[in-house]
CSV table of C-alpha atoms and ligand atoms in Angstrom, one decimal:
chain,number,residue,atom,x,y,z
H,21,MET,CA,0.0,0.0,0.0
H,22,LYS,CA,1.1,3.6,-0.7
H,23,ILE,CA,1.6,6.6,1.5
H,24,ALA,CA,-0.3,9.7,0.4
H,25,PHE,CA,1.1,13.2,0.7
H,26,PHE,CA,-1.5,16.0,0.1
H,27,ASP,CA,-1.2,19.8,-0.2
H,28,SER,CA,-3.2,22.6,-1.6
H,29,GLY,CA,-0.5,22.8,-4.3
H,30,ILE,CA,3.1,22.0,-4.9
H,31,GLY,CA,4.3,23.0,-1.5
H,32,GLY,CA,3.9,19.5,-0.2
H,33,LEU,CA,6.5,18.3,-2.6
H,34,SER,CA,9.1,19.6,-0.1
H,35,VAL,CA,7.9,17.0,2.4
H,36,LEU,CA,7.6,14.3,-0.2
H,37,HIS,CA,11.2,15.1,-1.4
H,38,HIS,CA,12.5,14.5,2.1
H,39,ALA,CA,10.4,11.3,2.4
H,40,MET,CA,11.9,9.9,-0.8
H,41,LYS,CA,15.4,10.3,0.8
H,42,LEU,CA,14.4,8.6,4.1
H,43,LEU,CA,12.0,6.0,2.8
H,44,PRO,CA,13.3,5.1,-0.7
H,45,ASP,CA,11.5,1.7,-0.8
H,46,GLU,CA,8.0,3.1,-0.1
H,47,GLU,CA,5.5,3.9,-2.8
H,48,PHE,CA,3.9,7.3,-2.7
H,49,VAL,CA,0.8,9.2,-4.0
H,50,PHE,CA,1.2,13.0,-4.2
H,51,PHE,CA,-2.0,15.0,-4.5
H,52,ALA,CA,-1.8,18.8,-5.2
H,53,ASP,CA,-5.2,20.4,-5.2
H,54,GLU,CA,-4.3,22.6,-8.1
H,55,ASP,CA,-8.0,23.5,-8.9
H,56,ASN,CA,-8.4,25.1,-5.5
H,57,VAL,CA,-4.9,26.5,-4.5
H,58,PRO,CA,-4.4,28.7,-2.6
H,59,TYR,CA,-6.1,27.6,0.6
H,60,GLY,CA,-4.5,30.0,2.9
H,61,THR,CA,-6.6,33.1,1.9
H,62,LYS,CA,-9.9,31.4,1.7
H,63,PRO,CA,-12.7,30.9,4.3
H,64,ARG,CA,-12.0,28.0,6.7
H,65,GLU,CA,-15.3,26.3,5.9
H,66,MET,CA,-14.4,26.2,2.3
H,67,VAL,CA,-11.0,24.7,3.1
H,68,MET,CA,-12.7,22.1,5.3
H,69,ASN,CA,-14.8,21.0,2.3
H,70,PHE,CA,-11.8,20.9,0.0
H,71,VAL,CA,-9.9,18.7,2.4
H,72,ASP,CA,-12.8,16.3,3.0
H,73,ASP,CA,-13.2,15.9,-0.8
H,74,VAL,CA,-9.5,15.1,-1.2
H,75,PHE,CA,-9.6,12.6,1.6
H,76,ARG,CA,-12.6,10.8,0.0
H,77,PHE,CA,-10.6,10.6,-3.2
H,78,LEU,CA,-7.4,9.4,-1.6
H,79,LEU,CA,-9.2,6.6,0.2
H,80,THR,CA,-10.1,5.1,-3.1
H,81,LEU,CA,-6.4,4.7,-4.0
H,82,ASP,CA,-5.3,2.0,-1.6
H,83,VAL,CA,-3.3,4.2,0.8
H,84,LYS,CA,-2.1,3.2,4.2
H,85,ALA,CA,-1.6,6.7,5.6
H,86,ILE,CA,-2.3,10.3,4.7
H,87,VAL,CA,0.3,13.0,5.4
H,88,VAL,CA,-1.4,16.4,5.3
H,89,ALA,CA,1.7,18.2,3.9
H,90,CYS,CA,0.0,21.5,4.4
H,91,ASN,CA,0.0,23.6,7.6
H,92,THR,CA,-3.1,25.4,6.5
H,93,ALA,CA,-5.2,22.3,5.8
H,94,THR,CA,-3.9,20.8,9.1
H,95,SER,CA,-4.9,23.9,11.0
H,96,VAL,CA,-8.4,23.8,9.6
H,97,ALA,CA,-9.3,20.2,9.2
H,98,VAL,CA,-7.0,17.6,10.6
H,99,ARG,CA,-8.9,17.1,13.9
H,100,GLU,CA,-12.1,16.6,12.0
H,101,MET,CA,-10.5,14.2,9.4
H,102,ARG,CA,-9.2,12.1,12.3
H,103,ARG,CA,-12.7,11.9,13.6
H,104,ARG,CA,-14.2,11.0,10.2
H,105,TYR,CA,-11.6,8.5,8.8
H,106,ASP,CA,-10.0,5.5,10.3
H,107,LEU,CA,-6.3,5.5,9.1
H,108,PRO,CA,-3.1,7.2,10.3
H,109,ILE,CA,-3.4,10.9,9.5
H,110,ILE,CA,-0.2,12.9,10.0
H,111,GLY,CA,-0.5,16.7,10.1
H,112,MET,CA,2.0,19.5,10.0
H,113,GLU,CA,2.3,22.5,12.2
H,114,PRO,CA,4.8,25.4,12.2
H,115,ALA,CA,8.0,24.1,13.9
H,116,ILE,CA,8.1,26.7,16.6
H,117,LYS,CA,8.9,24.2,19.4
H,118,ARG,CA,11.8,22.9,17.3
H,119,ALA,CA,13.2,26.4,16.7
H,120,ILE,CA,13.1,27.1,20.5
H,121,ASP,CA,14.6,23.6,21.3
H,122,LEU,CA,17.4,24.2,18.8
H,123,TYR,CA,18.2,27.9,19.5
H,124,GLY,CA,16.9,28.7,23.0
H,125,ASP,CA,15.1,31.9,24.0
H,126,ARG,CA,16.1,34.3,21.2
H,127,ARG,CA,13.3,35.7,19.0
H,128,VAL,CA,11.6,33.5,16.4
H,129,LEU,CA,9.8,34.8,13.3
H,130,VAL,CA,7.1,32.4,12.2
H,131,THR,CA,6.0,32.7,8.6
H,132,ALA,CA,2.8,31.0,7.3
H,133,THR,CA,-0.4,31.7,5.5
H,134,PRO,CA,-3.1,34.0,6.9
H,135,ILE,CA,-5.4,31.0,7.9
H,136,THR,CA,-2.5,29.4,9.8
H,137,ILE,CA,-1.5,32.7,11.5
H,138,ASN,CA,-5.1,33.5,12.5
H,139,GLY,CA,-6.0,30.0,13.5
H,140,GLU,CA,-6.6,28.9,17.0
H,141,LYS,CA,-4.2,26.0,16.7
H,142,ILE,CA,-1.0,28.1,16.4
H,143,HIS,CA,-2.0,30.4,19.2
H,144,SER,CA,-2.7,27.5,21.6
H,145,LEU,CA,0.7,26.0,20.6
H,146,ILE,CA,2.5,29.3,21.5
H,147,ASP,CA,0.6,29.6,24.8
H,148,ARG,CA,1.4,25.9,25.6
H,149,LEU,CA,5.1,26.7,25.0
H,150,GLY,CA,4.7,29.9,27.1
H,151,LYS,CA,6.7,31.8,24.5
H,152,ARG,CA,4.4,34.6,23.4
H,153,ASP,CA,7.0,37.2,24.3
H,154,ILE,CA,9.6,35.9,21.8
H,155,VAL,CA,7.4,34.7,18.9
H,156,ASP,CA,6.3,36.9,16.0
H,157,LEU,CA,3.9,35.9,13.3
H,158,LEU,CA,4.1,37.0,9.7
H,159,ALA,CA,1.7,36.0,6.9
H,160,LEU,CA,3.3,35.7,3.4
H,161,PRO,CA,0.4,34.7,1.1
H,162,ARG,CA,2.0,36.0,-2.1
H,163,LEU,CA,4.8,33.4,-1.8
H,164,VAL,CA,2.2,30.7,-2.5
H,165,ASP,CA,1.3,32.3,-5.9
H,166,PHE,CA,5.0,32.9,-6.8
H,167,ALA,CA,5.8,29.2,-6.0
H,168,GLU,CA,2.9,28.0,-8.1
H,169,ARG,CA,4.3,30.0,-11.0
H,170,GLN,CA,7.8,28.7,-10.5
H,171,ASP,CA,8.9,32.2,-9.8
H,172,PHE,CA,11.5,31.9,-6.9
H,173,THR,CA,14.1,34.5,-7.5
H,174,SER,CA,12.6,37.4,-9.6
H,175,ASN,CA,12.8,41.1,-8.5
H,176,ALA,CA,9.1,40.8,-7.7
H,177,VAL,CA,9.8,38.1,-5.1
H,178,THR,CA,12.8,39.9,-3.6
H,179,ASP,CA,10.9,43.2,-3.4
H,180,TYR,CA,8.0,41.5,-1.7
H,181,LEU,CA,10.1,39.8,0.8
H,182,ARG,CA,12.3,42.9,1.5
H,183,GLU,CA,9.1,44.9,2.2
H,184,GLN,CA,7.6,42.2,4.5
H,185,PHE,CA,10.9,41.8,6.4
H,186,ARG,CA,11.5,45.5,6.8
H,187,PRO,CA,9.8,45.9,10.3
H,188,TYR,CA,12.0,43.3,12.0
H,189,CYS,CA,15.3,43.8,13.7
H,190,PHE,CA,16.8,40.4,12.6
H,191,GLU,CA,19.9,40.7,14.8
H,192,GLU,CA,17.6,39.8,17.7
H,193,TYR,CA,16.3,36.6,16.0
H,194,SER,CA,17.7,33.1,16.1
H,195,SER,CA,15.4,31.7,13.4
H,196,LEU,CA,12.7,32.0,10.8
H,197,VAL,CA,10.2,29.2,10.8
H,198,LEU,CA,8.9,28.1,7.4
H,199,GLY,CA,5.3,27.4,8.5
H,200,CYS,CA,4.0,26.8,5.0
H,201,THR,CA,5.3,24.1,2.8
H,202,HIS,CA,5.4,26.4,-0.2
H,203,PHE,CA,8.0,28.6,1.5
H,204,ASN,CA,10.8,26.0,1.3
H,205,TYR,CA,11.4,27.0,-2.4
H,206,PHE,CA,12.6,30.5,-1.3
H,207,LYS,CA,15.4,29.7,1.1
H,208,ASP,CA,18.1,31.1,-1.2
H,209,THR,CA,16.2,34.3,-1.9
H,210,MET,CA,15.4,34.8,1.8
H,211,ARG,CA,19.0,34.0,2.7
H,212,GLU,CA,20.2,37.0,0.7
H,213,LEU,CA,17.9,39.3,2.8
H,214,LEU,CA,18.6,37.9,6.2
H,215,PRO,CA,21.7,38.1,8.4
H,216,ASP,CA,23.6,34.8,9.0
H,217,ASN,CA,22.4,34.5,12.6
H,218,VAL,CA,18.8,33.8,11.4
H,219,LYS,CA,18.5,30.0,10.7
H,220,PHE,CA,15.7,28.3,8.8
H,221,VAL,CA,13.5,25.8,10.6
H,222,ASP,CA,10.8,23.7,8.9
H,223,GLY,CA,8.5,20.9,10.1
H,224,ASN,CA,9.4,18.4,7.4
H,225,GLU,CA,11.6,16.1,9.5
H,226,GLY,CA,9.3,16.1,12.5
H,227,THR,CA,6.3,15.2,10.3
H,228,LEU,CA,8.2,12.3,8.7
H,229,ARG,CA,9.5,11.1,12.1
H,230,GLU,CA,5.9,11.0,13.2
H,231,LEU,CA,4.9,9.1,10.0
H,232,MET,CA,7.6,6.5,10.6
H,233,ARG,CA,6.6,6.1,14.2
H,234,ARG,CA,3.0,5.6,13.3
H,235,LEU,CA,3.7,3.1,10.5
H,236,ASN,CA,6.7,1.4,12.3
H,237,LEU,CA,9.1,2.3,9.5
H,238,LEU,CA,12.8,2.8,9.8
H,239,PRO,CA,14.7,5.4,7.8
H,240,SER,CA,17.0,3.9,5.2
H,241,ASN,CA,20.7,4.5,5.9
H,242,VAL,CA,21.8,4.1,2.3
H,243,THR,CA,21.3,6.7,-0.4
H,244,LYS,CA,19.8,5.0,-3.4
H,245,ASN,CA,20.0,6.5,-6.9
H,246,GLN,CA,16.9,4.9,-8.1
H,247,LYS,CA,13.8,7.2,-8.1
H,248,SER,CA,11.0,6.4,-5.7
H,249,LYS,CA,7.7,5.3,-7.2
H,250,VAL,CA,5.3,8.2,-7.1
H,251,GLU,CA,1.8,8.7,-8.7
H,252,TYR,CA,1.0,12.4,-9.0
H,253,TYR,CA,-2.4,13.9,-9.0
H,254,PHE,CA,-3.4,17.5,-9.8
H,255,SER,CA,-6.8,17.6,-8.0
H,256,LYS,CA,-8.4,14.3,-9.1
H,257,ARG,CA,-6.6,14.1,-12.4
H,258,LYS,CA,-3.6,11.7,-12.7
H,259,VAL,CA,-0.6,13.5,-14.0
H,260,THR,CA,0.7,11.7,-17.1
H,261,SER,CA,1.8,14.4,-19.6
H,262,VAL,CA,5.5,14.9,-20.2
H,263,GLU,CA,5.2,18.7,-19.7
H,264,GLU,CA,3.6,18.4,-16.3
H,265,LEU,CA,6.0,15.7,-15.1
H,266,HIS,CA,8.8,17.9,-16.3
H,267,SER,CA,7.4,20.8,-14.3
H,268,ILE,CA,7.3,18.6,-11.2
H,269,ASN,CA,10.9,17.7,-11.8
H,270,ILE,CA,11.8,21.4,-11.9
H,271,TYR,CA,10.3,21.7,-8.4
H,272,LEU,CA,12.2,18.6,-7.1
H,273,ASP,CA,15.5,19.8,-8.6
H,274,ARG,CA,15.0,23.2,-6.8
H,275,LEU,CA,14.3,21.4,-3.5
H,276,ASP,CA,17.6,19.5,-4.0
H,277,LYS,CA,19.3,22.9,-4.1
H,278,MET,CA,17.4,24.2,-1.1
H,279,PHE,CA,18.0,21.1,1.1
H,280,SER,CA,21.3,22.2,2.5
H,281,ILE,CA,20.5,25.9,3.0
N,323,DGL,N1,1.3,24.8,1.5
N,323,DGL,C1,0.3,25.2,2.4
N,323,DGL,C2,0.8,25.3,3.8
N,323,DGL,O1,1.7,24.6,4.2
N,323,DGL,C3,-0.6,26.4,2.1
N,323,DGL,C4,-0.6,27.1,0.7
N,323,DGL,C5,-1.9,27.7,0.4
N,323,DGL,O2,-2.2,28.9,0.8
N,323,DGL,O3,-2.7,27.0,-0.3
N,323,DGL,O4,0.2,26.0,4.6
């Protein structure tokens, strides 16, 4: 049986990309809800319906677990999906705890979509950690559109980020949390705008550790050159065209470059 990874769009490829390294012998389904992306600026009820529709579809595909590789969909719907469906469902949330565990009590800037930033889930996480005084939240919805257009480094991207980062005194920060899976594509562009003391933290590894724990899987310790078996879907349409598969490979190549930043 396969492991499904699902996102509103191509952001979730960053989690799948990491999974292919850790679990090269597994077979995967990747579902990008391209007909409905972006989720992060839409009403929560609408997103709940999108997610339920995707789950119903994925359950027809012989999957043994669903990874919601989308912080926004997790924030809105993961609790309800766990109530409705009986299989392991692994969600994602901005890796604020990891940032604090790694770098201590220096300031943390959490970037995510508006839904995630305004959702109750992230605020109860910050309160549980007792770290409201050092955590700042910043919504960067335009990065989702840029990523969907494969625009990662243009002047428009740099100008947008420069403007959004302007209010922060980054010397006081230990880290920037990538709280939306679409943001992993911009690490080099962000790196140019941030001082070296600001490290990137994402939730990919934690999510995959949870997946492996739930399915009793061990990470591979050999790097294999063979490509993992993945079936791709754009909404409910299986991706078979050379052009679209090529476009997915452009994203995966970019993620290879971003991996070590
Ligand atoms: N990639 C998604 C996340 O991790 C959100 C993108 C969107 O707005 O659809 O939150």
